[in-house]
XYZ file of C-alpha atoms in Angstrom:
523
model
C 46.307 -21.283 -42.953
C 47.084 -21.275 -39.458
C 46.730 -17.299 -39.346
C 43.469 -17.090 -41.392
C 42.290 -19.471 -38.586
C 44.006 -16.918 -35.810
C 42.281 -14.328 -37.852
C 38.541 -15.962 -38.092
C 38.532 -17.061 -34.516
C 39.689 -13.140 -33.106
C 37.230 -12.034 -35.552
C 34.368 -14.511 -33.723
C 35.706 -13.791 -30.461
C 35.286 -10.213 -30.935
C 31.426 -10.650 -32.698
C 30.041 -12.479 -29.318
C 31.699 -9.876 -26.850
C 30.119 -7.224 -29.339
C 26.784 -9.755 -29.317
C 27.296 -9.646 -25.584
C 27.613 -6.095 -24.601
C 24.991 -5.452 -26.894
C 22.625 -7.821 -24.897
C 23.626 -6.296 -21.506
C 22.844 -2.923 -22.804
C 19.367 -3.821 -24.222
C 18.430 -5.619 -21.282
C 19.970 -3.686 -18.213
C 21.124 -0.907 -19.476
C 22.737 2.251 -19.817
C 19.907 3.628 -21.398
C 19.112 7.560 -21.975
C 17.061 8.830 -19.562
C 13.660 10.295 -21.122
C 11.937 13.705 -19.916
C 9.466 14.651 -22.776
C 5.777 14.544 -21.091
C 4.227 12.279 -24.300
C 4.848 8.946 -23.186
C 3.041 9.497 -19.869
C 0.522 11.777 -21.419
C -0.316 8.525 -24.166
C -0.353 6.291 -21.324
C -2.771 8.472 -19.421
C -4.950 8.752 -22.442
C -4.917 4.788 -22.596
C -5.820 4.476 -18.708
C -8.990 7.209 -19.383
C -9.918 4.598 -22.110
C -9.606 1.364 -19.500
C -11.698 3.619 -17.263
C -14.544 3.812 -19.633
C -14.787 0.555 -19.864
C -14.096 -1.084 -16.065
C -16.246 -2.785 -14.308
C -18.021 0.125 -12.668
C -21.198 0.008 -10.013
C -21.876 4.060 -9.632
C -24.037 4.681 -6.069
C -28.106 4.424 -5.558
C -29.432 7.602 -5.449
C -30.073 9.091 -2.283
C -33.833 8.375 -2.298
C -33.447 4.122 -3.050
C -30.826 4.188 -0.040
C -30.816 0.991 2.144
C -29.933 0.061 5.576
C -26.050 -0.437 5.762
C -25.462 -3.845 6.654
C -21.086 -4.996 7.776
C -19.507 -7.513 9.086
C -15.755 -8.358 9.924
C -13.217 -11.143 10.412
C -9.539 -11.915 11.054
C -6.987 -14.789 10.692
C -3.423 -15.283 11.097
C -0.760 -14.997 8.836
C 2.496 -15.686 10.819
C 4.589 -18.813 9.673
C 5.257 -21.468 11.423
C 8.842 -21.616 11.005
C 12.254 -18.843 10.465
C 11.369 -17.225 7.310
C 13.280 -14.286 5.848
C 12.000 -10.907 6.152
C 11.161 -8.316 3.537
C 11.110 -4.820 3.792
C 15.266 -4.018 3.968
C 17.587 -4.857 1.514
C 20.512 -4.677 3.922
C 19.277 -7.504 5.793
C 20.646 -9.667 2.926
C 18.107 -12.757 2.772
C 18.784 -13.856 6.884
C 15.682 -15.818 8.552
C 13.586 -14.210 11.305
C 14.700 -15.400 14.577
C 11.545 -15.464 16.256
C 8.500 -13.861 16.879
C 7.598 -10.559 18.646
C 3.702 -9.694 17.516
C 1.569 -11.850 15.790
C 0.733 -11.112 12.039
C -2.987 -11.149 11.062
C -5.595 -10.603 7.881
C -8.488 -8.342 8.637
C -11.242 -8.214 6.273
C -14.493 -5.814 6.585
C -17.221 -6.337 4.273
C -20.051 -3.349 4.351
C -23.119 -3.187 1.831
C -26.137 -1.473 1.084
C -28.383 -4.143 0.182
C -27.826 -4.577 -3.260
C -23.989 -4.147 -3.150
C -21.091 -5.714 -1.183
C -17.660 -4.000 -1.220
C -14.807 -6.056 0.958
C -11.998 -4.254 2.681
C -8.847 -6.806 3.500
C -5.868 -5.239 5.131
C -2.893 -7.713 6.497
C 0.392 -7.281 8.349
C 2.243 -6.906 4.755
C 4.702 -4.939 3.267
C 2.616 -4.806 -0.028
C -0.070 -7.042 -1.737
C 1.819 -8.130 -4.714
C -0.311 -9.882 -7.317
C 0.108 -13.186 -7.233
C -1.448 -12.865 -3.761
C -4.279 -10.082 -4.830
C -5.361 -11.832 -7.997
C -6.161 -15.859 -6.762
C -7.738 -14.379 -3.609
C -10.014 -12.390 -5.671
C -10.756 -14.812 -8.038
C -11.298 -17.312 -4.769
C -13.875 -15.088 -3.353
C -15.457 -14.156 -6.499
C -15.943 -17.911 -7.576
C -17.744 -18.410 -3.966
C -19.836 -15.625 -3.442
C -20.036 -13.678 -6.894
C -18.799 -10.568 -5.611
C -17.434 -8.526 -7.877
C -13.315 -8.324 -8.382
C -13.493 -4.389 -8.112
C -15.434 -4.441 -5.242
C -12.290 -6.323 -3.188
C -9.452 -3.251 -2.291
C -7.030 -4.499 -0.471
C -4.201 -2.520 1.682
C -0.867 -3.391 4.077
C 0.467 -2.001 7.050
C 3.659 -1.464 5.059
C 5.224 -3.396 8.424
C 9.175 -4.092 7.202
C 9.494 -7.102 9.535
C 7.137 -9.504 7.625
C 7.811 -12.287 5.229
C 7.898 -11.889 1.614
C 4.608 -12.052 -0.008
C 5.704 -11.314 -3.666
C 7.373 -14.017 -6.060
C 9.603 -12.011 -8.324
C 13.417 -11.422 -8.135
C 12.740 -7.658 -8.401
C 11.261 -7.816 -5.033
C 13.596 -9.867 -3.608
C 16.583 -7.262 -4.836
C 14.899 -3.576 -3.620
C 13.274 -5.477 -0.649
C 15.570 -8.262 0.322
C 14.201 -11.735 1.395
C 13.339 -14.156 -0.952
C 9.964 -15.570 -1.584
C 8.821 -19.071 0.117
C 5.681 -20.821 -1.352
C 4.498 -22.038 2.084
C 3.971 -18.770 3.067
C 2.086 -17.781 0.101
C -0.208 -20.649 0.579
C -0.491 -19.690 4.245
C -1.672 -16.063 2.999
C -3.879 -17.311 0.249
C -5.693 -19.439 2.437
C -6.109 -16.943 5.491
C -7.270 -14.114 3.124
C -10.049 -16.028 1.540
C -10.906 -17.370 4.949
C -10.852 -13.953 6.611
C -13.021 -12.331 3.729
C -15.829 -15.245 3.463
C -16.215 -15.141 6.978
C -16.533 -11.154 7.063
C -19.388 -11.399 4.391
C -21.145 -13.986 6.262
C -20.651 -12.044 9.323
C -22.652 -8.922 7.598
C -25.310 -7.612 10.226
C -27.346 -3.980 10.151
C -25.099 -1.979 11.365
C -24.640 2.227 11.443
C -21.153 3.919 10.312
C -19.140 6.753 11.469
C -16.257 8.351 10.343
C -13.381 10.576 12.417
C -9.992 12.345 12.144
C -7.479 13.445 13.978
C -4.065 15.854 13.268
C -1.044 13.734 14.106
C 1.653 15.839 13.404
C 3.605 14.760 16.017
C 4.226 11.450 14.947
C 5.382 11.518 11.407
C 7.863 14.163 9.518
C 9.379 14.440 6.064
C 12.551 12.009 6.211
C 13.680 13.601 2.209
C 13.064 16.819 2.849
C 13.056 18.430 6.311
C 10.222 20.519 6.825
C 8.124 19.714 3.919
C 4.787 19.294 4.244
C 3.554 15.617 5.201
C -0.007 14.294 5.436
C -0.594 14.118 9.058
C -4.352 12.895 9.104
C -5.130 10.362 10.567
C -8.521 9.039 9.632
C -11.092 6.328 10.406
C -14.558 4.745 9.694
C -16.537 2.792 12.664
C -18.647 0.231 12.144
C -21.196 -0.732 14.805
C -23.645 -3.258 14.816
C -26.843 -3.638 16.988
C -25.266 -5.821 20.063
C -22.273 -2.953 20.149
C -19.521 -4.840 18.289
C -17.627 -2.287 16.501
C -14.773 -2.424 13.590
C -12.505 0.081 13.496
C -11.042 0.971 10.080
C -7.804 3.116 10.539
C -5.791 5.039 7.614
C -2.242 7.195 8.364
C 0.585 7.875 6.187
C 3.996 7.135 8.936
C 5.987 4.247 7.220
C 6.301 1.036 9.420
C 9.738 1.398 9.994
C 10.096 2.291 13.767
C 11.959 -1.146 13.834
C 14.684 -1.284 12.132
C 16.767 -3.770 9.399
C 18.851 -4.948 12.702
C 15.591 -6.504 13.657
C 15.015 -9.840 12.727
C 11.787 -10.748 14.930
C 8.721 -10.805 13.419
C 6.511 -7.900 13.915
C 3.682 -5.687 12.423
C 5.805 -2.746 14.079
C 3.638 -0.127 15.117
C 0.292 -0.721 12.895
C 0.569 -4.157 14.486
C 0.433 -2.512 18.400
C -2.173 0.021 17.303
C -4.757 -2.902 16.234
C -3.572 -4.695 19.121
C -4.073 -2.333 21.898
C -7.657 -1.318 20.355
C -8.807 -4.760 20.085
C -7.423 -6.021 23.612
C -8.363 -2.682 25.786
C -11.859 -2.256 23.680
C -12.727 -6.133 22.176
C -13.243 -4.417 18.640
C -11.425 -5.385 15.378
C -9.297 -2.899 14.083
C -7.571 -2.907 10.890
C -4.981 -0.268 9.722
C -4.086 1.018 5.993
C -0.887 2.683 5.133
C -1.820 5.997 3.456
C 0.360 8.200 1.247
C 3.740 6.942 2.738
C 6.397 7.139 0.114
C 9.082 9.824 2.903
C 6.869 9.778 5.759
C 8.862 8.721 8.367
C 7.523 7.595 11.925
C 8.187 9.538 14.935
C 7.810 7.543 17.999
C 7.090 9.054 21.476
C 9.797 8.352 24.378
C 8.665 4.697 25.556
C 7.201 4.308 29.217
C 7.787 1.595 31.635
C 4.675 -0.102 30.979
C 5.492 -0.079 26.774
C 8.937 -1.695 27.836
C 7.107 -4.314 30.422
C 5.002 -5.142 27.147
C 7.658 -6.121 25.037
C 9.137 -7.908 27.873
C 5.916 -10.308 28.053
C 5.817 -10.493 24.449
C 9.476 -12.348 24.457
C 7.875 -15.119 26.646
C 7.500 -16.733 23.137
C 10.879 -16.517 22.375
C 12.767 -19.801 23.347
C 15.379 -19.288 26.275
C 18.763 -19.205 25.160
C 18.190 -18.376 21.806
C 20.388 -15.495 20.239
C 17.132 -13.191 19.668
C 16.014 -13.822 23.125
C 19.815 -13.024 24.837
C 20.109 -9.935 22.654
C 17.089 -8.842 23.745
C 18.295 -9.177 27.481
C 21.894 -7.900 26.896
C 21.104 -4.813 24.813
C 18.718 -2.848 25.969
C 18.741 -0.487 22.837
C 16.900 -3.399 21.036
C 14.633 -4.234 23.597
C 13.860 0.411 23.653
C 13.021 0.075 19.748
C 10.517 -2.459 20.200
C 8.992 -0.281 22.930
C 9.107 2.606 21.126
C 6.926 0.646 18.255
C 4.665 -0.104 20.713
C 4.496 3.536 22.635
C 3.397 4.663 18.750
C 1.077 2.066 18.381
C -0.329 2.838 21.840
C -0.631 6.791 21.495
C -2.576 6.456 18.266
C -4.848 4.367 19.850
C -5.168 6.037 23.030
C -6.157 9.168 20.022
C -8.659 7.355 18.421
C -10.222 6.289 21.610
C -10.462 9.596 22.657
C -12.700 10.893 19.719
C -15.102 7.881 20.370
C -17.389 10.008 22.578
C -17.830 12.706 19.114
C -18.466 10.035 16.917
C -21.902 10.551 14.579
C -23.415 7.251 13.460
C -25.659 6.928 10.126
C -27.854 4.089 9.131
C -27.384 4.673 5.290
C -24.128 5.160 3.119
C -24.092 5.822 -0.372
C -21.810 2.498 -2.177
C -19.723 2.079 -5.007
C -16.460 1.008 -6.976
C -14.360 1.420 -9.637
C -11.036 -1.178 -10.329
C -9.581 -2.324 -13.817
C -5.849 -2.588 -14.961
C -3.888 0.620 -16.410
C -1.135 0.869 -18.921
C 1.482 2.580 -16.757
C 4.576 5.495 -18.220
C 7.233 3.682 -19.452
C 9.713 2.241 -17.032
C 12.569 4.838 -16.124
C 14.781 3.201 -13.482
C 17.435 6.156 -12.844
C 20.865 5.604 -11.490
C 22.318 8.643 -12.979
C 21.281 12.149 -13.814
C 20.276 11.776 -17.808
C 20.870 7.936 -17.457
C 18.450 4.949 -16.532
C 18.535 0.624 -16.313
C 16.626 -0.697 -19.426
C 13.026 -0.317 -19.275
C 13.244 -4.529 -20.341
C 14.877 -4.720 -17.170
C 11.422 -4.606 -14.929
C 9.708 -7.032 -17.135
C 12.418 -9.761 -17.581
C 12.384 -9.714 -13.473
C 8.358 -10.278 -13.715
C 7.033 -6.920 -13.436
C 4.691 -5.736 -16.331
C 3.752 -3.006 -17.728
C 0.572 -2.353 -15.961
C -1.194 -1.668 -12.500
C -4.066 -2.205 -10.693
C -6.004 1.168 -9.831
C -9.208 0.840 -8.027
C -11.666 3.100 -6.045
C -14.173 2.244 -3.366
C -16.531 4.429 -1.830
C -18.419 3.938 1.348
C -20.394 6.918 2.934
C -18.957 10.151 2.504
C -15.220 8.385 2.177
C -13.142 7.768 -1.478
C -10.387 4.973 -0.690
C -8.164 4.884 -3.766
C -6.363 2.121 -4.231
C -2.856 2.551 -6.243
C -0.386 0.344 -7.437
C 2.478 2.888 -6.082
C 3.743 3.789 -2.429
C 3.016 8.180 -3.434
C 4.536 10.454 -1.566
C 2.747 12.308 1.598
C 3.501 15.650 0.456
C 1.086 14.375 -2.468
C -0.859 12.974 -0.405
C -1.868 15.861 1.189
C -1.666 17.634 -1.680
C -4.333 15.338 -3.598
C -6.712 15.002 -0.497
C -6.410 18.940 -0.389
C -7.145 19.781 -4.258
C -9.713 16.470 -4.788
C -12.108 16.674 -1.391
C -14.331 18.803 0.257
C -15.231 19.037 3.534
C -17.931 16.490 3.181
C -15.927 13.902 1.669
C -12.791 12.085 2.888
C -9.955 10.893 0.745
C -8.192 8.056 1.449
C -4.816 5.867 0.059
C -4.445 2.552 -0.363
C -0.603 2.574 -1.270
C 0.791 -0.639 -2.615
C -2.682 -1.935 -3.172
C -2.576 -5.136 -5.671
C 0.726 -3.941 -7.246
C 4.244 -2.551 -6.722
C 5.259 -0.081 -8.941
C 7.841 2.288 -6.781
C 7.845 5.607 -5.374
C 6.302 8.681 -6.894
C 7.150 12.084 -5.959
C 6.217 15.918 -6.773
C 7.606 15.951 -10.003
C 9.311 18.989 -9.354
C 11.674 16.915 -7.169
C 12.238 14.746 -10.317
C 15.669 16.227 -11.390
C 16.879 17.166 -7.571
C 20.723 15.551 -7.188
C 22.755 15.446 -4.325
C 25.970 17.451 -4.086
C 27.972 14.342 -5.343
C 25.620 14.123 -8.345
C 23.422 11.113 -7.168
C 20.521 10.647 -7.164
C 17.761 10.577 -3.726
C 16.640 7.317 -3.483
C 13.463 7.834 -3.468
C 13.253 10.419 -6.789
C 16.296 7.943 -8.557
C 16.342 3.991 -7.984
C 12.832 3.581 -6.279
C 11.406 6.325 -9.068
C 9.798 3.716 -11.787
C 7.381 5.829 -13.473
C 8.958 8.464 -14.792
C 9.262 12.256 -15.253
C 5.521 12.853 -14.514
C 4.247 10.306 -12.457
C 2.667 12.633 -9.786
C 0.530 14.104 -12.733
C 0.228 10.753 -14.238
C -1.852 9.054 -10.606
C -2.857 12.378 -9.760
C -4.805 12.778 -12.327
C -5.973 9.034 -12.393
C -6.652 9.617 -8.737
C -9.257 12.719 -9.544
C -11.035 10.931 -12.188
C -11.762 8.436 -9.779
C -12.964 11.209 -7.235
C -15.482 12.742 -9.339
C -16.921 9.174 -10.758
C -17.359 8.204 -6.968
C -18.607 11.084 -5.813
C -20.102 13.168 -8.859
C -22.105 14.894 -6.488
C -19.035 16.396 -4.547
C -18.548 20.373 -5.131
C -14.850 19.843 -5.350
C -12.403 22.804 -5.396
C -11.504 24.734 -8.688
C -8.302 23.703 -9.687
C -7.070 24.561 -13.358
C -6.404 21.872 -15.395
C -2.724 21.267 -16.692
C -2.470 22.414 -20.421
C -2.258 18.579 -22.904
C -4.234 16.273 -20.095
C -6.715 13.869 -21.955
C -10.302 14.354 -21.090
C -11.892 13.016 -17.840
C -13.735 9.571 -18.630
C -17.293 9.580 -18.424
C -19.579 6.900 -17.036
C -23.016 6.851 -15.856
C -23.873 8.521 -12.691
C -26.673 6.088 -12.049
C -27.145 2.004 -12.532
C -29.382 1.481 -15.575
C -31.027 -1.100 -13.671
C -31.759 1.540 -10.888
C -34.900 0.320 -8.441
């Protein structure tokens, strides 16, 4: 008796670690890694069939054009009190220590007369979507605006607090989530953006570029091509207020995980210097960043005198404030933020004298929800964490895409940090000279890196994987084609008047979904 119960209990013991090795295996994994093109290709299909039916409002044509009317507003976002800060996960969870740079919510709505399209760019590391989704639905319940007419962008700043509420942000990102916070953003975004519409004057729009090469290089693959453009719209109204819209691809990461001081790094000195040196309002959008790396100028005295005044809000004898003071290589980075932030500027001041203003811009947008390629987290060559794994940590299966067009410029919002190399590879294959394409990376979603797929099987000599083509790689074998197809859909429905150039279509793509070119309702 006494062995039959020996026997029955091994026999259950063995059953639930079976039960439980089973569970860890269907929920985190090891999984096979896929590489066959049909999932994404079915999920691409799906997304052309969202597209058909999203809430779409194509542009007037030329000849029922009406004045362009703007207006712009900001708020800020930064706590009140030591938050932790998202953007490294080596930080491990510690609370800012102070605060170097104010953070701030820009918003810029523009219209045509019968449309309104909002811009809202903040001192973020992302706009996850429990921030984008109740401030849409906010504005949209006050003024009636439509959801996809609301694209919203981040500086990608690493020295921020943590906007999104899931535990898979808080583990690739570090920094956990406080509800204050949100509320804080919530609030200042639908302030900023109902203020910005009633702001909305005539006003007459510009665009300009500029090559900044210098400043940003390949950090996974030395001397690969990066997106160097950096690009802008100006908005001026009658009494010579201008906005200054500003989009570049260099990751906010001039400062460091050492850094514990909040800061918008070097978007957040670029805005600054423009709207302290010119009284303006200038708000920046991370472009294709995914391994664009920043590449600061040497600092001056007068970037190091800045930083200097800036710690006046730092409390005396605090440890921030006396390692500041004793180590002068942490006092340097925070100049060197600034010198970037300053040299941009001092660019984009420069072309002001060029700068061709037009009375009338051609609106419209484009934004729904997409069924995304099945999760493929890689930690291995051939092997990946469960595709549950995402989902069970509160990230679905879908993203936001979204496009908005004002003048002769495409911004396309994704729910995925691409690249630069395909940045510049998109914006060279899906524009002409007479239309500008712009990112949004990160825009209403998080969904990870996406590379060339080419560099999808790449390993390291030890037989790891890059981190960017391996762990932050969520979408699979053929992401690149997957959004850069997406991405020229939404070119030619913005812009179906654009002679684009001839690039061959990939062999097994669905077919390009059609809409409308015109409103039915057309005056």
């Amino acid at each position: 008796m006494a062995l039959q119960r020996l026997r029955k209990s091994v026999v259950l013991a063995l059953a639930a670690i079976a039960f439980a090795v089973a569970l860890v295996v269907l929920l985190v994994g090891p999984w096979p890694a896929y590489s066959s093109r049909g999932p994404t290709l079915r999920k691409l299909a799906a997304a052309g069939e969202r597209i058909k039916v999203a809430p779409f409002s194509p542009s007037l044509p030329a000849s029922t054009h009406r004045p362009l009317r703007a207006g712009w507003a900001s708020r800020v976002i930064t706590p009140f009190a030591p938050v932790p800060l998202f953007g490294y996960a080596a930080r491990q969870g510690h609370n800012s220590t102070g605060v170097m740079q104010d953070l701030r919510v820009r918003a810029v709505a523009v219209g045509d007369g019968v449309k309104t399209v909002l811009l809202i760019g903040a001192d973020l590391l992302v706009i996850p979507p429990n921030l984008s989704n109740p401030v849409r639905a906010q504005i949209r319940a006050a003024t009636g605006l439509d959801e996809a007419a609301i694209l919203f962008s981040a500086t990608h700043t690493h020295s921020a607090p943590n906007p999104w509420d899931n535990l898979a942000a808080r583990h690739f990102a570090g920094g956990a989530y406080v509800e204050e916070v949100g509320q804080i953003l919530r609030t200042a975004f639908v302030e900023a953006a109902l203020t910005a519409i009633e702001d909305m004057e005539p006003a007459g729009i510009a665009r300009g570029r500029f090559d900044a090469a210098e400043f940003v290089r390949n950090r996974a693959r030395e001397g690969n091509s990066v997106d160097s453009r950096f690009e802008y719209l100006v908005f001026r109204k009658a009494d010579g207020k201008r906005c200054y819209v500003l989009n570049f691809s260099a990751h906010a990461t001039v400062l460091g995980p050492d850094n514990l001081l909040i800061s918008g790094d070097y978007p957040g000195y670029l805005q600054g210097y423009l709207e302290q040196t010119w009284g303006v309002t200038a708000l920046f959008q991370c472009g294709a960043s995914g391994n664009a790396a920043p590449e600061p100028p040497v600092p001056a005295e007068a970037h190091l005198e800045l930083v200097r005044t800036a710690m006046g809000r730092i409390p005396d004898g605090s440890p921030a404030r006396t390692v500041l003071l004793q180590a002068p290589e942490a006092l340097e980075v925070h100049a060197r933020a600034a010198a970037l932030g300053q040299a941009l500027a001092e660019r984009v001041q420069k072309g002001d004298a060029g700068l061709v203003f037009a009375d009338l811009a051609p609106i419209s947008y484009l934004g729904t929800r997409v069924p995304l390629p099945p999760y493929q987290i890689r930690f291995r060559l051939g092997w990946r964490f469960s595709p549950l794994l995402l989902p069970l940590l509160g990230v679905d299966s879908t993203g936001w895409i979204q496009a908005v067009r004002i003048g002769d410029t495409v911004l396309i919002g994704l729910p995925v940090e691409p690249s630069s190399e395909l940045g510049k590879t998109w914006k060279d294959s899906f524009t002409s000279k007479d239309l500008s394409l712009w990112f949004c990376s990160f825009s209403s979603d998080y969904r990870g890196y996406v590379s060339p797929d080419i560099y999808y099987r790449a390993v390291a000599p030890d037989g790891s994987l890059p981190y960017e083509t391996g762990l932050m790689s969520w979408c699979g074998p053929d992401a690149a084609q997957y959004f850069g197809t997406i991405t020229r859909w939404l070119v030619r429905l913005m812009a179906p008047e654009a002679v684009l150039p001839d690039i061959p279509e990939s062999p097994g793509l669905p077919p390009a979904p059609n809409r409308p070119a015109t409103p039915p309702d057309t005056p």
